[in-house]
PDB file of C-alpha atoms in Angstrom:
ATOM      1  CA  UNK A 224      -2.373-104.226 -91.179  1.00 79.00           C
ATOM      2  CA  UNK A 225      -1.012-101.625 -93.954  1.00 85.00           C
ATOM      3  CA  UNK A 226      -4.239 -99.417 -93.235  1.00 90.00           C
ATOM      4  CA  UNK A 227      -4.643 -99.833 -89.709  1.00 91.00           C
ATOM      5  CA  UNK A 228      -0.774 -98.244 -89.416  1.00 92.00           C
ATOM      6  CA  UNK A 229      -1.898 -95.413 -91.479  1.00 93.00           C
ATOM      7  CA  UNK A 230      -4.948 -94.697 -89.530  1.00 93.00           C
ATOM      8  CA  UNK A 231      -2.878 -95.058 -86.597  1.00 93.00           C
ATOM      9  CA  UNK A 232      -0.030 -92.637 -87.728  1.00 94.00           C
ATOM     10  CA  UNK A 233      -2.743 -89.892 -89.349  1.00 95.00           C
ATOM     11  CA  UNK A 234      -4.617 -90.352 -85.574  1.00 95.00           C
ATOM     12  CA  UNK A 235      -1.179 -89.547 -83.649  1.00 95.00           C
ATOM     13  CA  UNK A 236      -0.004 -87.085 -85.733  1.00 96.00           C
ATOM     14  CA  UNK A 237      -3.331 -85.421 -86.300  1.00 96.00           C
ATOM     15  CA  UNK A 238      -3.953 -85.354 -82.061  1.00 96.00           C
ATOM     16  CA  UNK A 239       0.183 -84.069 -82.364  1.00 97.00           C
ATOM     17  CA  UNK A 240      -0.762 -81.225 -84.195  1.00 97.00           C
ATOM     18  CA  UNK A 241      -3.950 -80.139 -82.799  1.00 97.00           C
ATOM     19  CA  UNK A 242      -2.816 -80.531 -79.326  1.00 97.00           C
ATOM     20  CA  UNK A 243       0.293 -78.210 -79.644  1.00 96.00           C
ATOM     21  CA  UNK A 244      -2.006 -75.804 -81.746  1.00 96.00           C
ATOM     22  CA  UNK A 245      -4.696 -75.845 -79.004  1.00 96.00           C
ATOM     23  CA  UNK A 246      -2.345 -74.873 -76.047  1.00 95.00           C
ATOM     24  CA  UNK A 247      -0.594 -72.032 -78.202  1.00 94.00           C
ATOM     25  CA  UNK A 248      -3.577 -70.544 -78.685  1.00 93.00           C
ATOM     26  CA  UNK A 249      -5.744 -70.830 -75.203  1.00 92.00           C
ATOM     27  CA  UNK A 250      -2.360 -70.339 -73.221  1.00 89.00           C
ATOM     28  CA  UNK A 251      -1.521 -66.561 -75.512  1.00 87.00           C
ATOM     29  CA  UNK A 252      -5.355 -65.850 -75.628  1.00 82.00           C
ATOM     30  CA  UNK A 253      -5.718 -66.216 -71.673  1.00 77.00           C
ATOM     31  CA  UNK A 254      -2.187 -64.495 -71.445  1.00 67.00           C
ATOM     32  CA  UNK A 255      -3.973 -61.392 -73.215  1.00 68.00           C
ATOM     33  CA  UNK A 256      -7.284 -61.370 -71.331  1.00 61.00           C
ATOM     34  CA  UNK A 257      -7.865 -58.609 -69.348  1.00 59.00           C
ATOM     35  CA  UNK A 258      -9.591 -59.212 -65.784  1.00 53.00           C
ATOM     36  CA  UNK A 259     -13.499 -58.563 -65.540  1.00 50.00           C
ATOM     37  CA  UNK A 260     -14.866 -56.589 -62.395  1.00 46.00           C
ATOM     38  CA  UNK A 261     -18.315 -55.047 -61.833  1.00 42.00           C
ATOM     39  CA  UNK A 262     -18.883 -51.647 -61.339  1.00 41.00           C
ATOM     40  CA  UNK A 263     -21.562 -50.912 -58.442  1.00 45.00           C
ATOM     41  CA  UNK A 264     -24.381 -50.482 -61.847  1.00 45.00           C
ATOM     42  CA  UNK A 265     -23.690 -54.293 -62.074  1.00 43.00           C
ATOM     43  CA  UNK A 266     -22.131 -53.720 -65.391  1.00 43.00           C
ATOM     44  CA  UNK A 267     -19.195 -56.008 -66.040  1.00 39.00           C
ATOM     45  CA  UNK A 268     -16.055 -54.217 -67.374  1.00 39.00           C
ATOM     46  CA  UNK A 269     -12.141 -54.910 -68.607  1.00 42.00           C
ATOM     47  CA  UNK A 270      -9.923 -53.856 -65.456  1.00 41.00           C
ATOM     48  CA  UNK A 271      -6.608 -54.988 -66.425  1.00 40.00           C
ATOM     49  CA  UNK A 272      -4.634 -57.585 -65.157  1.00 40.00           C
ATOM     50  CA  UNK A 273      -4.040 -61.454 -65.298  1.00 44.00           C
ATOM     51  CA  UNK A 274      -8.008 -62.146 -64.105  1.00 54.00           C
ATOM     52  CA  UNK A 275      -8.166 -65.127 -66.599  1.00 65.00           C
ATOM     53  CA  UNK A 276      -4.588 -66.361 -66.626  1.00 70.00           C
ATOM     54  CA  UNK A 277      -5.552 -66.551 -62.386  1.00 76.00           C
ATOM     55  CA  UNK A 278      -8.377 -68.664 -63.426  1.00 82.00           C
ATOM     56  CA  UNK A 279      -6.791 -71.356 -64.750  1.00 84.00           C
ATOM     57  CA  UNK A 280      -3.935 -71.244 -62.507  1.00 85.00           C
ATOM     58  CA  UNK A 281      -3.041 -73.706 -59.418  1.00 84.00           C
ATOM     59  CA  UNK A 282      -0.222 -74.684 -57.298  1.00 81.00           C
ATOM     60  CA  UNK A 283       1.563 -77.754 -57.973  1.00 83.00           C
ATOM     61  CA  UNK A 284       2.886 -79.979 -55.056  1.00 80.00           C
ATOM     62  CA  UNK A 285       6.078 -77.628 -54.980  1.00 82.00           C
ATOM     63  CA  UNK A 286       3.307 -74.994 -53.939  1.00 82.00           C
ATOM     64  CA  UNK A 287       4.162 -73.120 -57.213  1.00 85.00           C
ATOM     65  CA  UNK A 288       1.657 -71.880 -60.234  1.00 87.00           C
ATOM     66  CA  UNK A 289       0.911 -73.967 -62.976  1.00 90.00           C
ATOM     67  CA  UNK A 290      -1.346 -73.687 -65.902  1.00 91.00           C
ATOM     68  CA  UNK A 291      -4.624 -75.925 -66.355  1.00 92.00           C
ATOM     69  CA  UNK A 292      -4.803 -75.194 -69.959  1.00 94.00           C
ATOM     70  CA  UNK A 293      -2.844 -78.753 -70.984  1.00 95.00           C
ATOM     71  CA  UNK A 294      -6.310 -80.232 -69.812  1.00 95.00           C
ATOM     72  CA  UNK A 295      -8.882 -78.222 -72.505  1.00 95.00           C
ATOM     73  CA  UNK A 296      -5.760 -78.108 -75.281  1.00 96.00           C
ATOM     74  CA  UNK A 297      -5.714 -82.130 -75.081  1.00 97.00           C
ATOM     75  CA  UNK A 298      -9.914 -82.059 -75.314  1.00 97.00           C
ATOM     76  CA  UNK A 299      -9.434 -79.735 -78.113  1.00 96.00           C
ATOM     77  CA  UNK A 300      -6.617 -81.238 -79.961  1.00 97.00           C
ATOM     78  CA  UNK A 301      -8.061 -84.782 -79.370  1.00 97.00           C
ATOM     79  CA  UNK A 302     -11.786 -83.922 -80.364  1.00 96.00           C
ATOM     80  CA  UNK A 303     -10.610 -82.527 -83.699  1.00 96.00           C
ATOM     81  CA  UNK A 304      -8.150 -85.521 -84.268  1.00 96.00           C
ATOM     82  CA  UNK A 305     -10.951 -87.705 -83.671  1.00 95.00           C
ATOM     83  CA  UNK A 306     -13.383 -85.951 -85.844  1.00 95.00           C
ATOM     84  CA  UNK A 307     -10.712 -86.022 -89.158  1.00 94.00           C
ATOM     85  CA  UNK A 308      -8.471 -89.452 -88.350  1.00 94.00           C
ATOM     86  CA  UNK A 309      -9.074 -91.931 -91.131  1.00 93.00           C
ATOM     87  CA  UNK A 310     -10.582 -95.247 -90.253  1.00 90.00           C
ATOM     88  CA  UNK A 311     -13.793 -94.400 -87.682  1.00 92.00           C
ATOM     89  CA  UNK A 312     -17.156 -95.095 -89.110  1.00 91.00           C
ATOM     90  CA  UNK A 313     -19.591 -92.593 -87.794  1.00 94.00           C
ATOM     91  CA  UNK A 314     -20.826 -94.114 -84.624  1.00 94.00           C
ATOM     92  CA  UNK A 315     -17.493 -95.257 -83.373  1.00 95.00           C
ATOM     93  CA  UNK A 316     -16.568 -91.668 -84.366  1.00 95.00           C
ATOM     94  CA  UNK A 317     -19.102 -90.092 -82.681  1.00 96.00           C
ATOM     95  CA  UNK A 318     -18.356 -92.399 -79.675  1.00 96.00           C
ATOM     96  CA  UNK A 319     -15.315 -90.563 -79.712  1.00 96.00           C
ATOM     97  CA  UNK A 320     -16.158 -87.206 -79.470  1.00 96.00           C
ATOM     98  CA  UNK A 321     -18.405 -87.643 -76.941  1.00 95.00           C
ATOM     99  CA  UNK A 322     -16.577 -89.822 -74.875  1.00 96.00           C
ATOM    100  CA  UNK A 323     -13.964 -87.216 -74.973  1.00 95.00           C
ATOM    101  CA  UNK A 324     -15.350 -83.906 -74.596  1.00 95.00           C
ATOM    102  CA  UNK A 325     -17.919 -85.229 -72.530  1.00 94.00           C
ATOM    103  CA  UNK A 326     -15.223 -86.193 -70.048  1.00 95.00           C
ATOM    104  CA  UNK A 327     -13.602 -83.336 -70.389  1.00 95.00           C
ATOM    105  CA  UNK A 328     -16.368 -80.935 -70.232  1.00 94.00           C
ATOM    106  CA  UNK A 329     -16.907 -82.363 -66.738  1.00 93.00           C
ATOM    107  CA  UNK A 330     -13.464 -82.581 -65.858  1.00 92.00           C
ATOM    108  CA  UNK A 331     -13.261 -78.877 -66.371  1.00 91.00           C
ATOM    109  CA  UNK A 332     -16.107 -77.528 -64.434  1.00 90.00           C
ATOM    110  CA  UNK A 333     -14.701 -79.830 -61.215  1.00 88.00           C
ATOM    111  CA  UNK A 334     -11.300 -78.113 -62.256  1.00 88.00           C
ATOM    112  CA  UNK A 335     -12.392 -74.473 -61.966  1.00 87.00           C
ATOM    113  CA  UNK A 336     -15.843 -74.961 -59.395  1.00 84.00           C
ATOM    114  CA  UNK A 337     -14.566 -77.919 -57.373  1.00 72.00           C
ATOM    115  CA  UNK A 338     -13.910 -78.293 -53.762  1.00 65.00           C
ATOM    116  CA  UNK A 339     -11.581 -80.645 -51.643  1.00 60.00           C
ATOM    117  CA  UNK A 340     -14.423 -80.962 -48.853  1.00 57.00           C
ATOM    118  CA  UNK A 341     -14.727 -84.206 -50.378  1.00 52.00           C
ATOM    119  CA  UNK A 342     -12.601 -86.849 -52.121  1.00 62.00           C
ATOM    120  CA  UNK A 343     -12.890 -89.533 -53.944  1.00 56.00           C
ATOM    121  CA  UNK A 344     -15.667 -91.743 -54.831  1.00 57.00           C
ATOM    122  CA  UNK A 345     -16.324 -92.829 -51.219  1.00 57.00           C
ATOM    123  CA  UNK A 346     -16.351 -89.462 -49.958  1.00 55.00           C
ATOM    124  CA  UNK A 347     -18.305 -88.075 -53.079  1.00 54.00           C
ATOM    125  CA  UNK A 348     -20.919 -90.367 -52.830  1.00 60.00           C
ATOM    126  CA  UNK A 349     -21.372 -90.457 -48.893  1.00 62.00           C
ATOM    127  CA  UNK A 350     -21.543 -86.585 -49.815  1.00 59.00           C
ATOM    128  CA  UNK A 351     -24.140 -87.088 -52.029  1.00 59.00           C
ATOM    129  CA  UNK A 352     -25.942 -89.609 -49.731  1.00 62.00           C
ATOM    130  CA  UNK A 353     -26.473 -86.752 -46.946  1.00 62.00           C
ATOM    131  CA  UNK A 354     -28.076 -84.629 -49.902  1.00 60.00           C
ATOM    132  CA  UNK A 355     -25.050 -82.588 -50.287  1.00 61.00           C
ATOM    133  CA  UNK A 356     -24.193 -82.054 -54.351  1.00 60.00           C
ATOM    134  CA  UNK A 357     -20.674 -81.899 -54.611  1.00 72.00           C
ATOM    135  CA  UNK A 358     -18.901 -80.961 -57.910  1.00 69.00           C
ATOM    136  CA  UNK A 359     -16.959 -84.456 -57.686  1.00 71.00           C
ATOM    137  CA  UNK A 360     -20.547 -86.063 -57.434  1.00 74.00           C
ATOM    138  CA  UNK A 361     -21.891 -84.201 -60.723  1.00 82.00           C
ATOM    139  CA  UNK A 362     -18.664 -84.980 -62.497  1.00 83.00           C
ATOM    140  CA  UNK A 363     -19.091 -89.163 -61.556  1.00 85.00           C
ATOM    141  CA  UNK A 364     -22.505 -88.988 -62.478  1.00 88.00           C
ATOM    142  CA  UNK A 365     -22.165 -87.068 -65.350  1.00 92.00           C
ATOM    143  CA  UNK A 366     -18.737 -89.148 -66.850  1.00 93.00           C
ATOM    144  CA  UNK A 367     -20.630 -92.175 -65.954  1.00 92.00           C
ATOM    145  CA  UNK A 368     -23.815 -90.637 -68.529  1.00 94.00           C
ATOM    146  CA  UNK A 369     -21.444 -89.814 -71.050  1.00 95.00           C
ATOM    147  CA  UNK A 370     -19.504 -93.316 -70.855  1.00 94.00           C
ATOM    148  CA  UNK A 371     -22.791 -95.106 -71.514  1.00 95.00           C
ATOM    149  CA  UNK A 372     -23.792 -93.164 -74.348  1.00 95.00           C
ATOM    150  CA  UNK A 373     -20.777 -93.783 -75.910  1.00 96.00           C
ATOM    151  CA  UNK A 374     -20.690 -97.287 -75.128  1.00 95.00           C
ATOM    152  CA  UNK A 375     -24.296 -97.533 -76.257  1.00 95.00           C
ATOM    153  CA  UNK A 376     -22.951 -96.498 -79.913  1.00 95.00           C
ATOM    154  CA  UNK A 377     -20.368 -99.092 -79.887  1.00 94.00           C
ATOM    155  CA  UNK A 378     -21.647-102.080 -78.019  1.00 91.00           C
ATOM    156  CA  UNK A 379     -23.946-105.114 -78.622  1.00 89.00           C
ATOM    157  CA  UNK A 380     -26.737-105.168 -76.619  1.00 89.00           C
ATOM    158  CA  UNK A 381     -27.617-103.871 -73.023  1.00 92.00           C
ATOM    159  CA  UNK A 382     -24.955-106.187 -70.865  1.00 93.00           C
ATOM    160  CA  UNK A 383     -22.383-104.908 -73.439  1.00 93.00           C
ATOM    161  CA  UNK A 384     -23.224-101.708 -72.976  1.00 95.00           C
ATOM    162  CA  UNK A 385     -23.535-101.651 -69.299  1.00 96.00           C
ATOM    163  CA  UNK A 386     -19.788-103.329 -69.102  1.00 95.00           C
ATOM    164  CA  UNK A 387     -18.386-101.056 -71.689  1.00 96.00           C
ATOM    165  CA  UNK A 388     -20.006 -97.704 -69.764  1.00 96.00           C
ATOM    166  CA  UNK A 389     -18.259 -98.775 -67.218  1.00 96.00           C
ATOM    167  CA  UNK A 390     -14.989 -99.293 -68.190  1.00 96.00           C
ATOM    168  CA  UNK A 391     -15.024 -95.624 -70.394  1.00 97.00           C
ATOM    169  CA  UNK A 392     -16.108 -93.798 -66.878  1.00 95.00           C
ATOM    170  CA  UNK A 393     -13.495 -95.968 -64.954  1.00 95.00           C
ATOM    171  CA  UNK A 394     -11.070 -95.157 -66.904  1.00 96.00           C
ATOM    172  CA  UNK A 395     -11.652 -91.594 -67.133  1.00 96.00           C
ATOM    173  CA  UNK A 396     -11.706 -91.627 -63.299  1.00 94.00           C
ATOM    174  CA  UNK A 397      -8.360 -94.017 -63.231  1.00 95.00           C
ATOM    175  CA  UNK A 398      -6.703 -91.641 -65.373  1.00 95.00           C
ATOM    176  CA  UNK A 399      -6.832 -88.452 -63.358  1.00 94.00           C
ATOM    177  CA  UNK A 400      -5.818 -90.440 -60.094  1.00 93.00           C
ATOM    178  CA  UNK A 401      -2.078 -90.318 -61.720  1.00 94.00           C
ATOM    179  CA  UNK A 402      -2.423 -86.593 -62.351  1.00 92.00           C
ATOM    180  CA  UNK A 403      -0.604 -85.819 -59.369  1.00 90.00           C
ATOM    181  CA  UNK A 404       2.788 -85.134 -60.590  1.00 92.00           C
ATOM    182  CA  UNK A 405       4.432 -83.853 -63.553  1.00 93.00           C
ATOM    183  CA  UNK A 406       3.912 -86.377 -66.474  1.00 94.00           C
ATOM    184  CA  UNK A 407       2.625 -89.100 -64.174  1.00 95.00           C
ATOM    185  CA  UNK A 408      -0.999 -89.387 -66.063  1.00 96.00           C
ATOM    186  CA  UNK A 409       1.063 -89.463 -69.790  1.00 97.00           C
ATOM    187  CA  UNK A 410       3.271 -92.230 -68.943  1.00 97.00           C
ATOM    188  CA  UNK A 411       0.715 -94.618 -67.424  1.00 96.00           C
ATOM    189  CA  UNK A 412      -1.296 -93.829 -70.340  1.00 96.00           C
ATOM    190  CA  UNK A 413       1.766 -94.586 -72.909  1.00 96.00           C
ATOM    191  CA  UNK A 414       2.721 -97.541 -71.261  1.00 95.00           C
ATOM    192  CA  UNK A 415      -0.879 -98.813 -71.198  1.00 94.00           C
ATOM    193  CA  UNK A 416      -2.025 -97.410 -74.165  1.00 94.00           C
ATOM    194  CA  UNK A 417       0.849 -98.241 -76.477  1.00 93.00           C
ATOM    195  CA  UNK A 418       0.235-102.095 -76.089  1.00 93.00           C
ATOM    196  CA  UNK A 419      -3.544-101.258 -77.307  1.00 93.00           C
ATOM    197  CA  UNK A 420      -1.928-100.038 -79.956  1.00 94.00           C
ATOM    198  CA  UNK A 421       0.094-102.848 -80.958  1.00 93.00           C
ATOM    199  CA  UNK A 422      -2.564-105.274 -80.650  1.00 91.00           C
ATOM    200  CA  UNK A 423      -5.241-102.964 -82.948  1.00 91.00           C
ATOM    201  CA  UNK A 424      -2.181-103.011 -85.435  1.00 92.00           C
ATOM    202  CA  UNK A 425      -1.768-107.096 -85.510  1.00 90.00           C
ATOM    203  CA  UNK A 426      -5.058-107.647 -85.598  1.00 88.00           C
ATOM    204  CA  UNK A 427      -5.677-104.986 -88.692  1.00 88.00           C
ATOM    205  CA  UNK A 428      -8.431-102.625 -86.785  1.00 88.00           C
ATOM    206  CA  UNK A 429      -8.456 -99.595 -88.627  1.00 90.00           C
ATOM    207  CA  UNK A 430     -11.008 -97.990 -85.919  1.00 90.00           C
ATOM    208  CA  UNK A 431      -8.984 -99.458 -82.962  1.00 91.00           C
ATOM    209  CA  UNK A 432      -5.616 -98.189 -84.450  1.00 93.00           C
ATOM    210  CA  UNK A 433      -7.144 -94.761 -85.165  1.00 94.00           C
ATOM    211  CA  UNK A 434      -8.778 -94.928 -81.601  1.00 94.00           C
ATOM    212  CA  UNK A 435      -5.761 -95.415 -79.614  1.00 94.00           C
ATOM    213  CA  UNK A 436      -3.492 -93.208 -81.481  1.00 96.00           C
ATOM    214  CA  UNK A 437      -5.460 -90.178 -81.390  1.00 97.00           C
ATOM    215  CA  UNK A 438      -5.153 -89.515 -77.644  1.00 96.00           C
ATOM    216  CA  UNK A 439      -1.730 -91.007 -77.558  1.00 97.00           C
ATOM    217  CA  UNK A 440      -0.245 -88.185 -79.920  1.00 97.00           C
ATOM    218  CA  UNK A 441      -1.987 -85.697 -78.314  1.00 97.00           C
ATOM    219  CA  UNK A 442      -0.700 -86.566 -74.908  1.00 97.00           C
ATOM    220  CA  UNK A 443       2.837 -86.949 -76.070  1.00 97.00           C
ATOM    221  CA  UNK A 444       2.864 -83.235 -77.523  1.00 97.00           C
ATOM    222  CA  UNK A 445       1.490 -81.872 -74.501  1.00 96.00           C
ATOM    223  CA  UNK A 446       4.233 -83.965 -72.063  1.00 96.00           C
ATOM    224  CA  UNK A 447       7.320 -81.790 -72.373  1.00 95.00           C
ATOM    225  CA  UNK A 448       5.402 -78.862 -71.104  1.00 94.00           C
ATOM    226  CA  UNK A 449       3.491 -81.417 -68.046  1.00 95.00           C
ATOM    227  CA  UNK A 450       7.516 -82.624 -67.193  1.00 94.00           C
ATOM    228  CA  UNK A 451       8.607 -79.336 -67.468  1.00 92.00           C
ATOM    229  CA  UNK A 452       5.695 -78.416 -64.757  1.00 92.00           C
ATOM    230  CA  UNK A 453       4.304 -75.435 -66.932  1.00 92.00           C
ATOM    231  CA  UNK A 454       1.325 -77.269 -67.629  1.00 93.00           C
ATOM    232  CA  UNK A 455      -1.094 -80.397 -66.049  1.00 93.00           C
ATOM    233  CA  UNK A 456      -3.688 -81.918 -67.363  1.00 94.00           C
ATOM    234  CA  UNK A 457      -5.711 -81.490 -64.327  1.00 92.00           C
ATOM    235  CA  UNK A 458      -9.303 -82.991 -63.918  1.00 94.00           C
ATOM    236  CA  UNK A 459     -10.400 -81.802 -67.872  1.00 94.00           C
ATOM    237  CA  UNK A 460      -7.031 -83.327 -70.117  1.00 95.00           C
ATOM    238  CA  UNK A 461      -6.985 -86.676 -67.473  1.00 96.00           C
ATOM    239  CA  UNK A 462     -10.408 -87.515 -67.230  1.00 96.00           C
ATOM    240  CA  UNK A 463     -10.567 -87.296 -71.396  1.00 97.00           C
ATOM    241  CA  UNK A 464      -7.668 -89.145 -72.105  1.00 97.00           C
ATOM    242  CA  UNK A 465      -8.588 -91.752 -69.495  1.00 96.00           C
ATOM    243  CA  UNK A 466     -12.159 -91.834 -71.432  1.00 97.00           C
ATOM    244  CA  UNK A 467     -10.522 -91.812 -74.762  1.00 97.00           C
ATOM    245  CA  UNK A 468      -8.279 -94.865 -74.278  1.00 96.00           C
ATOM    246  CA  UNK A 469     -10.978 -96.876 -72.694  1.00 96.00           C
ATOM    247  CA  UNK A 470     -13.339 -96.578 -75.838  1.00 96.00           C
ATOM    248  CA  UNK A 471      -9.984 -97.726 -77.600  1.00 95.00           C
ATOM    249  CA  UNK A 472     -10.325-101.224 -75.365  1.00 95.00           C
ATOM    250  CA  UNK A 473     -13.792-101.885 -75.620  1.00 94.00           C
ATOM    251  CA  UNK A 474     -13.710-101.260 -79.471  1.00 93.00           C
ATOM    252  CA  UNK A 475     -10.240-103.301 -80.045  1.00 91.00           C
ATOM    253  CA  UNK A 476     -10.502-106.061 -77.105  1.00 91.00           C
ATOM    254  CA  UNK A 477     -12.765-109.170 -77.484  1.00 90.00           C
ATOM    255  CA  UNK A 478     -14.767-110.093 -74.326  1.00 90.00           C
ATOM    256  CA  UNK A 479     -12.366-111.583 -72.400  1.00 92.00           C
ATOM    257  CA  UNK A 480      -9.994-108.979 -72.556  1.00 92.00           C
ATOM    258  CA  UNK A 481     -12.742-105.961 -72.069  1.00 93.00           C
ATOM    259  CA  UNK A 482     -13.668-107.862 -68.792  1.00 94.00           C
ATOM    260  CA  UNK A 483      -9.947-108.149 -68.107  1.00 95.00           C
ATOM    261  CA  UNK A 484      -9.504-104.248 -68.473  1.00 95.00           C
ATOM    262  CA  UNK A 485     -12.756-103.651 -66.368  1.00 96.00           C
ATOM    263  CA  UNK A 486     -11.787-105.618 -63.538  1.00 95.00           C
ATOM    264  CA  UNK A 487      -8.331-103.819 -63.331  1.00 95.00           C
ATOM    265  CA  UNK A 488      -9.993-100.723 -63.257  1.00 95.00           C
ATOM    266  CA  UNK A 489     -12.048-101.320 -60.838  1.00 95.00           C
ATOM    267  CA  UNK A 490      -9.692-102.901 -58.345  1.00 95.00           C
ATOM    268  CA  UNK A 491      -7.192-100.132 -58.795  1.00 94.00           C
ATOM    269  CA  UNK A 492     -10.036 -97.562 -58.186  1.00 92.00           C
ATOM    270  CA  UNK A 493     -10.863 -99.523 -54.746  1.00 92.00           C
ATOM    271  CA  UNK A 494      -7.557 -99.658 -53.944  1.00 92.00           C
ATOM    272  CA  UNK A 495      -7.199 -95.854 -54.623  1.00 89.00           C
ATOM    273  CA  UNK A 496      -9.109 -95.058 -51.669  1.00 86.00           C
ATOM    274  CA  UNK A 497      -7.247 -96.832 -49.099  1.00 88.00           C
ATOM    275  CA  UNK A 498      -3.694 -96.616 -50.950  1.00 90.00           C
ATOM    276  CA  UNK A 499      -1.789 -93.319 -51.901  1.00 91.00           C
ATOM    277  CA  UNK A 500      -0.445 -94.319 -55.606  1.00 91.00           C
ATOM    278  CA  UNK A 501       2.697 -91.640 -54.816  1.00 91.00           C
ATOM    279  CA  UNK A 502       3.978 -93.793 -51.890  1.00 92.00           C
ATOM    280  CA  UNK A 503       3.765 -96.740 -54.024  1.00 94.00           C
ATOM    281  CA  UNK A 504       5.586 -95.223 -56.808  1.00 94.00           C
ATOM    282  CA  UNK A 505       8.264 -93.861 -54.716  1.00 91.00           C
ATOM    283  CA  UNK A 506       8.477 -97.159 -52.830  1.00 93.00           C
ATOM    284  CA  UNK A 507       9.511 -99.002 -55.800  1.00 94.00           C
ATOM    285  CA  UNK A 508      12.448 -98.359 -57.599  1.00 95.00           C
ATOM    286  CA  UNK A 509      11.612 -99.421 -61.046  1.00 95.00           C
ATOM    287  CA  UNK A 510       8.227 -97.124 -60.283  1.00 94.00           C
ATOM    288  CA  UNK A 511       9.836 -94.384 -59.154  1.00 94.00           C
ATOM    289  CA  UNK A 512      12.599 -94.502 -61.995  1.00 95.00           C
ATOM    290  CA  UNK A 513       9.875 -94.459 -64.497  1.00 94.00           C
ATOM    291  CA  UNK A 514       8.414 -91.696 -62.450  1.00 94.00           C
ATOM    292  CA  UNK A 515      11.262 -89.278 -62.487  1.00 94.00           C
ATOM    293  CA  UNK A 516      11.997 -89.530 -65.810  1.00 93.00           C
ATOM    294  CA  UNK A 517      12.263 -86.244 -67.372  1.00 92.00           C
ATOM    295  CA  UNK A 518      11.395 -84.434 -64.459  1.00 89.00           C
ATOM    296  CA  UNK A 519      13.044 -82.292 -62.525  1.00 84.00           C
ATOM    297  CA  UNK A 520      14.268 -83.648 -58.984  1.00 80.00           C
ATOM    298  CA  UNK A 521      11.534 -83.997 -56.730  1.00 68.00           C
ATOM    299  CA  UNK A 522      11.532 -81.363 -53.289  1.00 64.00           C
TER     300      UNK A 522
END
């Protein structure tokens, strides 16, 4: 248990570190970009201006800008946690860093190319069904590549494999369902995360420890500027960390509790679609209390 706590504090304050070091430096270097435009030659040249700092920006549900760049500073800050943190043998670490940037990679390109003509897997896939390739569509099909291959380096045999796929992409997709107010997608992951913690601590997993902490410290460096509604994760940071903590459950959990974690995934992913999450957070006063923590008071 001694090691597992040390791989487990190295992994948190490693993904600490890495994260804060990764949004300091996107956030500064987009703040000194200068805006591309193309002159009538075609040639693409420096105009001035906030053209990349406009990129990643969005409007929160106060309708007022907000940063993206939490998202790729948690890949960031994660991967390289991930690819120092005592206690991973190769393939689990490996696992890692693709389940994580993989995730992310995706997450980002829906961030910056995607549309809201369609939502959610239903609509995504329906989409998809009437030959129409929406960026939702690529990201599901691509997270749900990614989670197998990084299942495939930690599982045994195919079934495994096919069960633990699912519950890395599943997650991932859970994840960035909560990203929908300030902090939301940290403190589901905290309070779910932390007790995968705990158990890869009592039962002395070095890997699982290492695993769980790593996007756990990350995300807690990055919160303060998510509650402070500077920052969100958006699709890139949610869909990672959602990745990142599944691979923690299939590599800690035995079978029963793997299957356990799957089937809440999936049920709260069908129940996404005909339930708004926000209305049954506000509708529940423990919820809600959670919810508001830290922020400021909602409009």
């Amino acid at each position: 248990m001694a090691r597992a706590l040390l791989c487990a504090l190295a992994g948190a304050a490693l993904g600490a570190v890495a994260a804060r070091a990764a949004y300091s430096a996107f956030t500064s270097r987009v703040a000194e970009a200068p805006e591309k435009t193309a002159t009538p030659s075609g040639e693409v040249v420096a105009a001035g201006g906030l053209g990349a700092a406009a990129t990643w920006t969005r409007s929160n549900h106060r309708g007022e800008p907000i940063t993206l760049l939490e998202g790729p500073a948690f890949v960031a800050g994660a991967g390289a946690a991930a690819a120092l943190a005592p206690g991973l043998d190769p393939r689990v670490r490996l696992a890692a860093l693709l389940a994580g940037a993989g995730s992310g990679a995706l997450g980002a390109y829906d961030d910056l190319y995607g549309s809201t003509s369609s939502k959610g897997f239903k609509g995504h896939l329906s989409a998809l069904a009437k030959g129409e390739v929406t960026s939702g569509a690529v990201k599901i099909l691509g997270i749900g590549a990614t989670g197998l291959a990084a299942a495939a380096l930690v599982s045994r045999g195919p079934l495994d494999t096919l069960a633990n796929g699912a519950t890395i992409a599943g997650a991932a997709n859970l994840a960035n369902l909560f990203d929908l107010r300030p902090g939301r997608a940290i403190k589901v992951a905290l309070l779910t995360g932390g007790p995968l913690l705990a158990a890869s601590l009592l039962r002395g997993s070095p890997a699982g420890a290492a695993l769980a902490a790593v996007p756990l410290g990350a995300a807690a460096a990055l919160l303060p500027d998510d509650l402070g509604e500077r920052a969100m994760l958006g699709d890139a940071g949610a869909n990672a960390l959602g990745a990142l903590l599944g691979l923690a459950a299939v590599t800690t959990l035995g079978r029963p509790g793997r299957l356990a974690v799957l089937g809440t995934v999936a049920v709260l992913t069908a129940a996404s679609e005909k339930v708004s999450f926000t209305k049954v957070i506000a509708g529940n006063p423990v919820l809600h209390r959670i919810d508001m923590l830290g922020r400021r008071p909602a409009p």
